[in-house]
PDB file of C-alpha atoms in Angstrom:
ATOM      1  CA  UNK A   7      59.969 138.801 126.288  1.00 50.00           C
ATOM      2  CA  UNK A   8      57.477 137.462 123.773  1.00 47.00           C
ATOM      3  CA  UNK A   9      53.446 138.212 124.381  1.00 38.00           C
ATOM      4  CA  UNK A  10      52.888 134.630 125.123  1.00 39.00           C
ATOM      5  CA  UNK A  11      55.444 134.584 127.844  1.00 43.00           C
ATOM      6  CA  UNK A  12      54.386 137.758 129.649  1.00 44.00           C
ATOM      7  CA  UNK A  13      50.528 136.262 129.551  1.00 38.00           C
ATOM      8  CA  UNK A  14      51.902 133.089 131.230  1.00 44.00           C
ATOM      9  CA  UNK A  15      54.179 135.497 133.918  1.00 50.00           C
ATOM     10  CA  UNK A  16      50.753 137.679 134.294  1.00 44.00           C
ATOM     11  CA  UNK A  17      48.633 134.299 134.863  1.00 44.00           C
ATOM     12  CA  UNK A  18      51.242 132.892 137.391  1.00 48.00           C
ATOM     13  CA  UNK A  19      51.351 136.044 139.072  1.00 49.00           C
ATOM     14  CA  UNK A  20      47.504 136.338 139.449  1.00 42.00           C
ATOM     15  CA  UNK A  21      47.059 132.616 140.684  1.00 49.00           C
ATOM     16  CA  UNK A  22      49.574 133.385 143.062  1.00 55.00           C
ATOM     17  CA  UNK A  23      48.178 136.483 144.478  1.00 49.00           C
ATOM     18  CA  UNK A  24      44.508 134.739 144.894  1.00 48.00           C
ATOM     19  CA  UNK A  25      46.279 132.018 146.829  1.00 56.00           C
ATOM     20  CA  UNK A  26      47.889 134.202 149.119  1.00 60.00           C
ATOM     21  CA  UNK A  27      44.452 135.968 149.493  1.00 56.00           C
ATOM     22  CA  UNK A  28      42.555 132.860 150.183  1.00 57.00           C
ATOM     23  CA  UNK A  29      45.490 131.680 152.586  1.00 59.00           C
ATOM     24  CA  UNK A  30      44.863 134.840 154.594  1.00 63.00           C
ATOM     25  CA  UNK A  31      41.315 134.968 155.006  1.00 58.00           C
ATOM     26  CA  UNK A  32      41.361 131.688 156.248  1.00 62.00           C
ATOM     27  CA  UNK A  33      43.882 132.687 158.856  1.00 63.00           C
ATOM     28  CA  UNK A  34      41.504 135.274 160.134  1.00 63.00           C
ATOM     29  CA  UNK A  35      38.536 133.052 160.492  1.00 60.00           C
ATOM     30  CA  UNK A  36      40.352 130.787 162.327  1.00 61.00           C
ATOM     31  CA  UNK A  37      41.637 133.732 164.783  1.00 60.00           C
ATOM     32  CA  UNK A  38      37.986 135.145 165.080  1.00 56.00           C
ATOM     33  CA  UNK A  39      36.524 131.457 166.020  1.00 56.00           C
ATOM     34  CA  UNK A  40      39.491 131.011 168.550  1.00 55.00           C
ATOM     35  CA  UNK A  41      38.427 134.231 170.348  1.00 53.00           C
ATOM     36  CA  UNK A  42      34.525 133.872 170.346  1.00 54.00           C
ATOM     37  CA  UNK A  43      33.463 131.396 173.363  1.00 54.00           C
ATOM     38  CA  UNK A  44      32.100 128.113 172.824  1.00 51.00           C
ATOM     39  CA  UNK A  45      28.378 127.912 172.858  1.00 49.00           C
ATOM     40  CA  UNK A  46      27.276 125.587 175.900  1.00 52.00           C
ATOM     41  CA  UNK A  47      26.374 122.124 175.234  1.00 49.00           C
ATOM     42  CA  UNK A  48      22.844 120.890 176.408  1.00 48.00           C
ATOM     43  CA  UNK A  49      23.394 117.392 178.009  1.00 49.00           C
ATOM     44  CA  UNK A  50      21.389 114.914 176.749  1.00 44.00           C
ATOM     45  CA  UNK A  51      18.644 113.433 178.988  1.00 45.00           C
ATOM     46  CA  UNK A  52      19.255 109.992 180.130  1.00 42.00           C
ATOM     47  CA  UNK A  53      16.319 107.497 181.024  1.00 42.00           C
ATOM     48  CA  UNK A  54      13.366 109.622 179.278  1.00 42.00           C
ATOM     49  CA  UNK A  55      10.293 107.426 178.459  1.00 42.00           C
ATOM     50  CA  UNK A  56      10.924 105.714 174.969  1.00 39.00           C
ATOM     51  CA  UNK A  57      14.619 105.824 175.123  1.00 35.00           C
ATOM     52  CA  UNK A  58      15.764 102.270 173.751  1.00 34.00           C
ATOM     53  CA  UNK A  59      19.219 102.733 175.586  1.00 28.00           C
ATOM     54  CA  UNK A  60      17.609 103.047 178.974  1.00 27.00           C
ATOM     55  CA  UNK A  61      17.811  99.810 181.023  1.00 33.00           C
ATOM     56  CA  UNK A  62      16.350  99.794 184.929  1.00 36.00           C
ATOM     57  CA  UNK A  63      19.149  98.992 187.348  1.00 39.00           C
ATOM     58  CA  UNK A  64      18.846  96.063 189.568  1.00 43.00           C
ATOM     59  CA  UNK A  65      17.693  98.450 192.260  1.00 43.00           C
ATOM     60  CA  UNK A  66      14.456  99.338 190.186  1.00 39.00           C
ATOM     61  CA  UNK A  67      14.077  95.733 188.856  1.00 51.00           C
ATOM     62  CA  UNK A  68      11.094  93.908 190.587  1.00 59.00           C
ATOM     63  CA  UNK A  69      12.217  91.620 193.276  1.00 58.00           C
ATOM     64  CA  UNK A  70      10.427  88.789 191.642  1.00 60.00           C
ATOM     65  CA  UNK A  71      12.272  89.118 188.517  1.00 67.00           C
ATOM     66  CA  UNK A  72      15.587  89.048 190.301  1.00 72.00           C
ATOM     67  CA  UNK A  73      14.797  85.733 192.085  1.00 74.00           C
ATOM     68  CA  UNK A  74      13.839  84.257 189.112  1.00 76.00           C
ATOM     69  CA  UNK A  75      16.534  85.545 186.868  1.00 76.00           C
ATOM     70  CA  UNK A  76      19.147  83.860 189.571  1.00 79.00           C
ATOM     71  CA  UNK A  77      17.367  80.686 188.966  1.00 82.00           C
ATOM     72  CA  UNK A  78      20.042  77.790 188.072  1.00 87.00           C
ATOM     73  CA  UNK A  79      17.834  76.201 185.272  1.00 88.00           C
ATOM     74  CA  UNK A  80      20.723  74.913 183.428  1.00 90.00           C
ATOM     75  CA  UNK A  81      22.354  73.058 186.337  1.00 91.00           C
ATOM     76  CA  UNK A  82      18.548  71.604 187.011  1.00 92.00           C
ATOM     77  CA  UNK A  83      18.537  70.523 183.508  1.00 93.00           C
ATOM     78  CA  UNK A  84      21.855  69.097 183.443  1.00 94.00           C
ATOM     79  CA  UNK A  85      20.957  66.961 186.880  1.00 93.00           C
ATOM     80  CA  UNK A  86      17.364  65.994 185.325  1.00 95.00           C
ATOM     81  CA  UNK A  87      19.037  65.123 182.278  1.00 95.00           C
ATOM     82  CA  UNK A  88      21.136  62.244 183.893  1.00 96.00           C
ATOM     83  CA  UNK A  89      18.011  60.226 184.516  1.00 96.00           C
ATOM     84  CA  UNK A  90      16.385  60.802 181.385  1.00 96.00           C
ATOM     85  CA  UNK A  91      19.474  59.584 179.586  1.00 97.00           C
ATOM     86  CA  UNK A  92      19.477  56.407 181.965  1.00 97.00           C
ATOM     87  CA  UNK A  93      15.588  55.724 181.198  1.00 97.00           C
ATOM     88  CA  UNK A  94      15.860  56.352 177.878  1.00 97.00           C
ATOM     89  CA  UNK A  95      18.859  53.835 177.185  1.00 97.00           C
ATOM     90  CA  UNK A  96      17.192  51.179 179.215  1.00 97.00           C
ATOM     91  CA  UNK A  97      14.028  51.385 177.058  1.00 97.00           C
ATOM     92  CA  UNK A  98      16.140  50.925 174.299  1.00 97.00           C
ATOM     93  CA  UNK A  99      18.039  48.167 175.479  1.00 97.00           C
ATOM     94  CA  UNK A 100      14.343  46.304 175.976  1.00 97.00           C
ATOM     95  CA  UNK A 101      13.662  47.124 172.158  1.00 97.00           C
ATOM     96  CA  UNK A 102      16.509  45.447 171.118  1.00 97.00           C
ATOM     97  CA  UNK A 103      16.183  42.673 173.934  1.00 97.00           C
ATOM     98  CA  UNK A 104      12.796  41.866 172.449  1.00 96.00           C
ATOM     99  CA  UNK A 105      13.933  42.146 168.892  1.00 96.00           C
ATOM    100  CA  UNK A 106      11.406  45.117 168.254  1.00 96.00           C
ATOM    101  CA  UNK A 107      12.190  48.001 165.602  1.00 95.00           C
ATOM    102  CA  UNK A 108      14.384  50.551 167.227  1.00 95.00           C
ATOM    103  CA  UNK A 109      11.791  53.159 166.497  1.00 95.00           C
ATOM    104  CA  UNK A 110       9.032  51.506 168.358  1.00 95.00           C
ATOM    105  CA  UNK A 111       7.173  54.002 170.186  1.00 95.00           C
ATOM    106  CA  UNK A 112       6.708  53.472 174.061  1.00 96.00           C
ATOM    107  CA  UNK A 113       5.316  54.973 177.008  1.00 96.00           C
ATOM    108  CA  UNK A 114       5.867  54.223 180.532  1.00 97.00           C
ATOM    109  CA  UNK A 115       3.475  55.392 183.191  1.00 96.00           C
ATOM    110  CA  UNK A 116       2.450  54.708 186.477  1.00 94.00           C
ATOM    111  CA  UNK A 117      -0.483  52.605 187.518  1.00 91.00           C
ATOM    112  CA  UNK A 118      -3.192  53.908 190.346  1.00 86.00           C
ATOM    113  CA  UNK A 119      -1.338  51.396 192.956  1.00 87.00           C
ATOM    114  CA  UNK A 120       1.844  52.761 191.760  1.00 88.00           C
ATOM    115  CA  UNK A 121       3.135  50.171 189.490  1.00 94.00           C
ATOM    116  CA  UNK A 122       5.016  51.060 186.235  1.00 97.00           C
ATOM    117  CA  UNK A 123       2.696  50.582 183.175  1.00 96.00           C
ATOM    118  CA  UNK A 124       3.795  50.246 179.824  1.00 97.00           C
ATOM    119  CA  UNK A 125       1.990  51.113 176.233  1.00 96.00           C
ATOM    120  CA  UNK A 126       3.256  50.902 173.008  1.00 94.00           C
ATOM    121  CA  UNK A 127       3.035  49.097 169.219  1.00 91.00           C
ATOM    122  CA  UNK A 128       4.080  45.674 170.187  1.00 95.00           C
ATOM    123  CA  UNK A 129       2.094  42.344 171.168  1.00 95.00           C
ATOM    124  CA  UNK A 130       0.425  42.354 174.623  1.00 96.00           C
ATOM    125  CA  UNK A 131       2.742  39.223 175.538  1.00 97.00           C
ATOM    126  CA  UNK A 132       6.135  41.309 174.649  1.00 97.00           C
ATOM    127  CA  UNK A 133       4.580  44.366 176.604  1.00 96.00           C
ATOM    128  CA  UNK A 134       3.694  42.800 179.685  1.00 96.00           C
ATOM    129  CA  UNK A 135       7.256  41.111 179.948  1.00 97.00           C
ATOM    130  CA  UNK A 136       8.806  44.516 179.611  1.00 97.00           C
ATOM    131  CA  UNK A 137       6.737  45.969 182.198  1.00 97.00           C
ATOM    132  CA  UNK A 138       7.235  43.114 184.401  1.00 97.00           C
ATOM    133  CA  UNK A 139      11.307  43.648 183.790  1.00 97.00           C
ATOM    134  CA  UNK A 140      10.961  47.486 184.330  1.00 97.00           C
ATOM    135  CA  UNK A 141       9.110  46.951 187.600  1.00 97.00           C
ATOM    136  CA  UNK A 142      11.841  44.577 188.993  1.00 97.00           C
ATOM    137  CA  UNK A 143      14.453  46.931 187.855  1.00 97.00           C
ATOM    138  CA  UNK A 144      15.056  49.070 191.255  1.00 97.00           C
ATOM    139  CA  UNK A 145      17.381  51.552 189.499  1.00 97.00           C
ATOM    140  CA  UNK A 146      14.892  52.424 186.779  1.00 97.00           C
ATOM    141  CA  UNK A 147      12.139  52.558 188.973  1.00 96.00           C
ATOM    142  CA  UNK A 148      13.767  54.954 190.944  1.00 96.00           C
ATOM    143  CA  UNK A 149      14.924  57.039 188.001  1.00 97.00           C
ATOM    144  CA  UNK A 150      11.031  57.192 186.590  1.00 97.00           C
ATOM    145  CA  UNK A 151      10.119  58.182 190.228  1.00 95.00           C
ATOM    146  CA  UNK A 152      12.625  61.268 190.317  1.00 95.00           C
ATOM    147  CA  UNK A 153      11.829  61.975 186.737  1.00 95.00           C
ATOM    148  CA  UNK A 154       7.784  62.289 187.458  1.00 93.00           C
ATOM    149  CA  UNK A 155       8.589  64.856 189.986  1.00 92.00           C
ATOM    150  CA  UNK A 156      11.469  66.769 188.592  1.00 94.00           C
ATOM    151  CA  UNK A 157      10.457  67.017 184.614  1.00 93.00           C
ATOM    152  CA  UNK A 158       6.717  68.671 185.550  1.00 91.00           C
ATOM    153  CA  UNK A 159       8.285  70.896 187.623  1.00 91.00           C
ATOM    154  CA  UNK A 160      11.464  72.069 185.476  1.00 92.00           C
ATOM    155  CA  UNK A 161       8.786  72.508 182.485  1.00 91.00           C
ATOM    156  CA  UNK A 162       6.750  74.582 184.298  1.00 89.00           C
ATOM    157  CA  UNK A 163       9.832  76.622 185.433  1.00 89.00           C
ATOM    158  CA  UNK A 164      11.238  76.789 182.279  1.00 90.00           C
ATOM    159  CA  UNK A 165       8.082  78.173 180.604  1.00 89.00           C
ATOM    160  CA  UNK A 166       7.096  80.715 182.971  1.00 86.00           C
ATOM    161  CA  UNK A 167      10.729  82.170 183.161  1.00 85.00           C
ATOM    162  CA  UNK A 168      10.251  82.245 179.218  1.00 87.00           C
ATOM    163  CA  UNK A 169       7.018  84.488 179.234  1.00 85.00           C
ATOM    164  CA  UNK A 170       8.305  86.318 182.188  1.00 80.00           C
ATOM    165  CA  UNK A 171      11.535  87.366 180.134  1.00 81.00           C
ATOM    166  CA  UNK A 172       9.535  87.918 176.769  1.00 84.00           C
ATOM    167  CA  UNK A 173       6.827  89.717 177.835  1.00 83.00           C
ATOM    168  CA  UNK A 174       6.941  90.606 181.584  1.00 79.00           C
ATOM    169  CA  UNK A 175       4.497  88.442 182.481  1.00 77.00           C
ATOM    170  CA  UNK A 176       4.524  87.248 186.129  1.00 79.00           C
ATOM    171  CA  UNK A 177       3.529  84.098 187.414  1.00 80.00           C
ATOM    172  CA  UNK A 178       2.257  83.953 191.014  1.00 81.00           C
ATOM    173  CA  UNK A 179       2.875  80.188 191.030  1.00 81.00           C
ATOM    174  CA  UNK A 180       6.758  80.905 190.393  1.00 84.00           C
ATOM    175  CA  UNK A 181       7.017  83.645 192.793  1.00 83.00           C
ATOM    176  CA  UNK A 182       5.687  81.422 195.654  1.00 82.00           C
ATOM    177  CA  UNK A 183       7.848  78.637 194.245  1.00 85.00           C
ATOM    178  CA  UNK A 184      11.575  80.682 194.312  1.00 87.00           C
ATOM    179  CA  UNK A 185      12.587  81.609 197.713  1.00 87.00           C
ATOM    180  CA  UNK A 186      14.599  84.730 197.999  1.00 86.00           C
ATOM    181  CA  UNK A 187      17.257  83.249 199.395  1.00 86.00           C
ATOM    182  CA  UNK A 188      19.269  81.152 196.653  1.00 84.00           C
ATOM    183  CA  UNK A 189      20.367  78.993 199.127  1.00 87.00           C
ATOM    184  CA  UNK A 190      17.034  77.334 199.641  1.00 88.00           C
ATOM    185  CA  UNK A 191      16.269  77.021 195.570  1.00 88.00           C
ATOM    186  CA  UNK A 192      18.380  73.737 195.041  1.00 91.00           C
ATOM    187  CA  UNK A 193      16.451  71.253 192.706  1.00 90.00           C
ATOM    188  CA  UNK A 194      14.805  69.133 195.400  1.00 92.00           C
ATOM    189  CA  UNK A 195      13.723  72.374 197.322  1.00 92.00           C
ATOM    190  CA  UNK A 196      11.890  73.661 194.334  1.00 91.00           C
ATOM    191  CA  UNK A 197      10.442  70.017 193.405  1.00 92.00           C
ATOM    192  CA  UNK A 198       9.160  69.963 196.998  1.00 91.00           C
ATOM    193  CA  UNK A 199       7.415  73.260 196.685  1.00 90.00           C
ATOM    194  CA  UNK A 200       5.988  72.748 193.492  1.00 88.00           C
ATOM    195  CA  UNK A 201       4.584  69.254 194.518  1.00 85.00           C
ATOM    196  CA  UNK A 202       2.950  71.251 197.487  1.00 84.00           C
ATOM    197  CA  UNK A 203       1.614  74.249 195.150  1.00 80.00           C
ATOM    198  CA  UNK A 204       0.147  71.700 192.695  1.00 77.00           C
ATOM    199  CA  UNK A 205      -1.828  69.839 195.390  1.00 76.00           C
ATOM    200  CA  UNK A 206      -3.117  73.519 196.277  1.00 75.00           C
ATOM    201  CA  UNK A 207      -3.691  75.403 193.222  1.00 64.00           C
ATOM    202  CA  UNK A 208      -6.459  75.519 191.012  1.00 55.00           C
ATOM    203  CA  UNK A 209      -6.651  73.101 188.077  1.00 49.00           C
ATOM    204  CA  UNK A 210      -6.683  75.936 185.423  1.00 53.00           C
ATOM    205  CA  UNK A 211      -3.338  77.400 186.802  1.00 57.00           C
ATOM    206  CA  UNK A 212      -1.523  73.806 186.920  1.00 55.00           C
ATOM    207  CA  UNK A 213      -3.487  72.848 183.324  1.00 54.00           C
ATOM    208  CA  UNK A 214      -2.245  76.292 182.087  1.00 54.00           C
ATOM    209  CA  UNK A 215       1.298  75.443 183.062  1.00 52.00           C
ATOM    210  CA  UNK A 216       1.043  72.164 180.680  1.00 51.00           C
ATOM    211  CA  UNK A 217       1.210  69.781 183.709  1.00 54.00           C
ATOM    212  CA  UNK A 218      -2.413  68.607 183.870  1.00 51.00           C
ATOM    213  CA  UNK A 219      -2.149  64.968 182.810  1.00 60.00           C
ATOM    214  CA  UNK A 220      -0.396  62.368 184.903  1.00 82.00           C
ATOM    215  CA  UNK A 221       3.164  62.152 184.028  1.00 90.00           C
ATOM    216  CA  UNK A 222       4.630  59.670 181.120  1.00 94.00           C
ATOM    217  CA  UNK A 223       7.991  59.071 179.731  1.00 96.00           C
ATOM    218  CA  UNK A 224       8.016  58.587 175.919  1.00 95.00           C
ATOM    219  CA  UNK A 225      10.195  56.902 173.917  1.00 94.00           C
ATOM    220  CA  UNK A 226      10.444  57.627 170.242  1.00 90.00           C
ATOM    221  CA  UNK A 227       7.153  59.973 170.534  1.00 78.00           C
ATOM    222  CA  UNK A 228       6.628  61.983 167.434  1.00 67.00           C
ATOM    223  CA  UNK A 229       5.176  65.374 167.762  1.00 51.00           C
TER     224      UNK A 229
END
């Protein structure tokens, strides 16, 4: 056998011996680890202060928060939206009827004696005629009267619920407005209670809710 062949054979035998030794050592380590008892795992505390994963259960939540979270605001908005659409379309038809620009601003409010009042960028003659037409439109007056109560109520509730959800701010008016029994939280129920509370609450509370002014329906109003 040549010298080169002998060196190659010796190298192969040495490499094989090293691999066998490594495999034997790994086998002994695995056997030793299986024989040792596992270290006890300390359970991680849940609900610790500052733990972002901790969420209070319904049983721990404020009762006022629970009843406001159950308010069907979406259903309220859909119901009120039907009157909004009717009033808006009626006013748009009036603009077209009197050859006014479709983007003309028009505001409808109620006078002291209950009649509807129209304001807008138009001549006094046309404004008075539209005002007369709307006062003679029973369906329009009924829809406007419903909106004059429903929209301020819904606006107040929507703002109060958003503040409560975002910052945890409880509104005492909202707490008194909402019943613990959801059967008595229909749209007409909360409108009636809000109207009563609005008459008895302080002016600052009502103005803070954005409902201190006389109700008016605006068409093509710019923010």
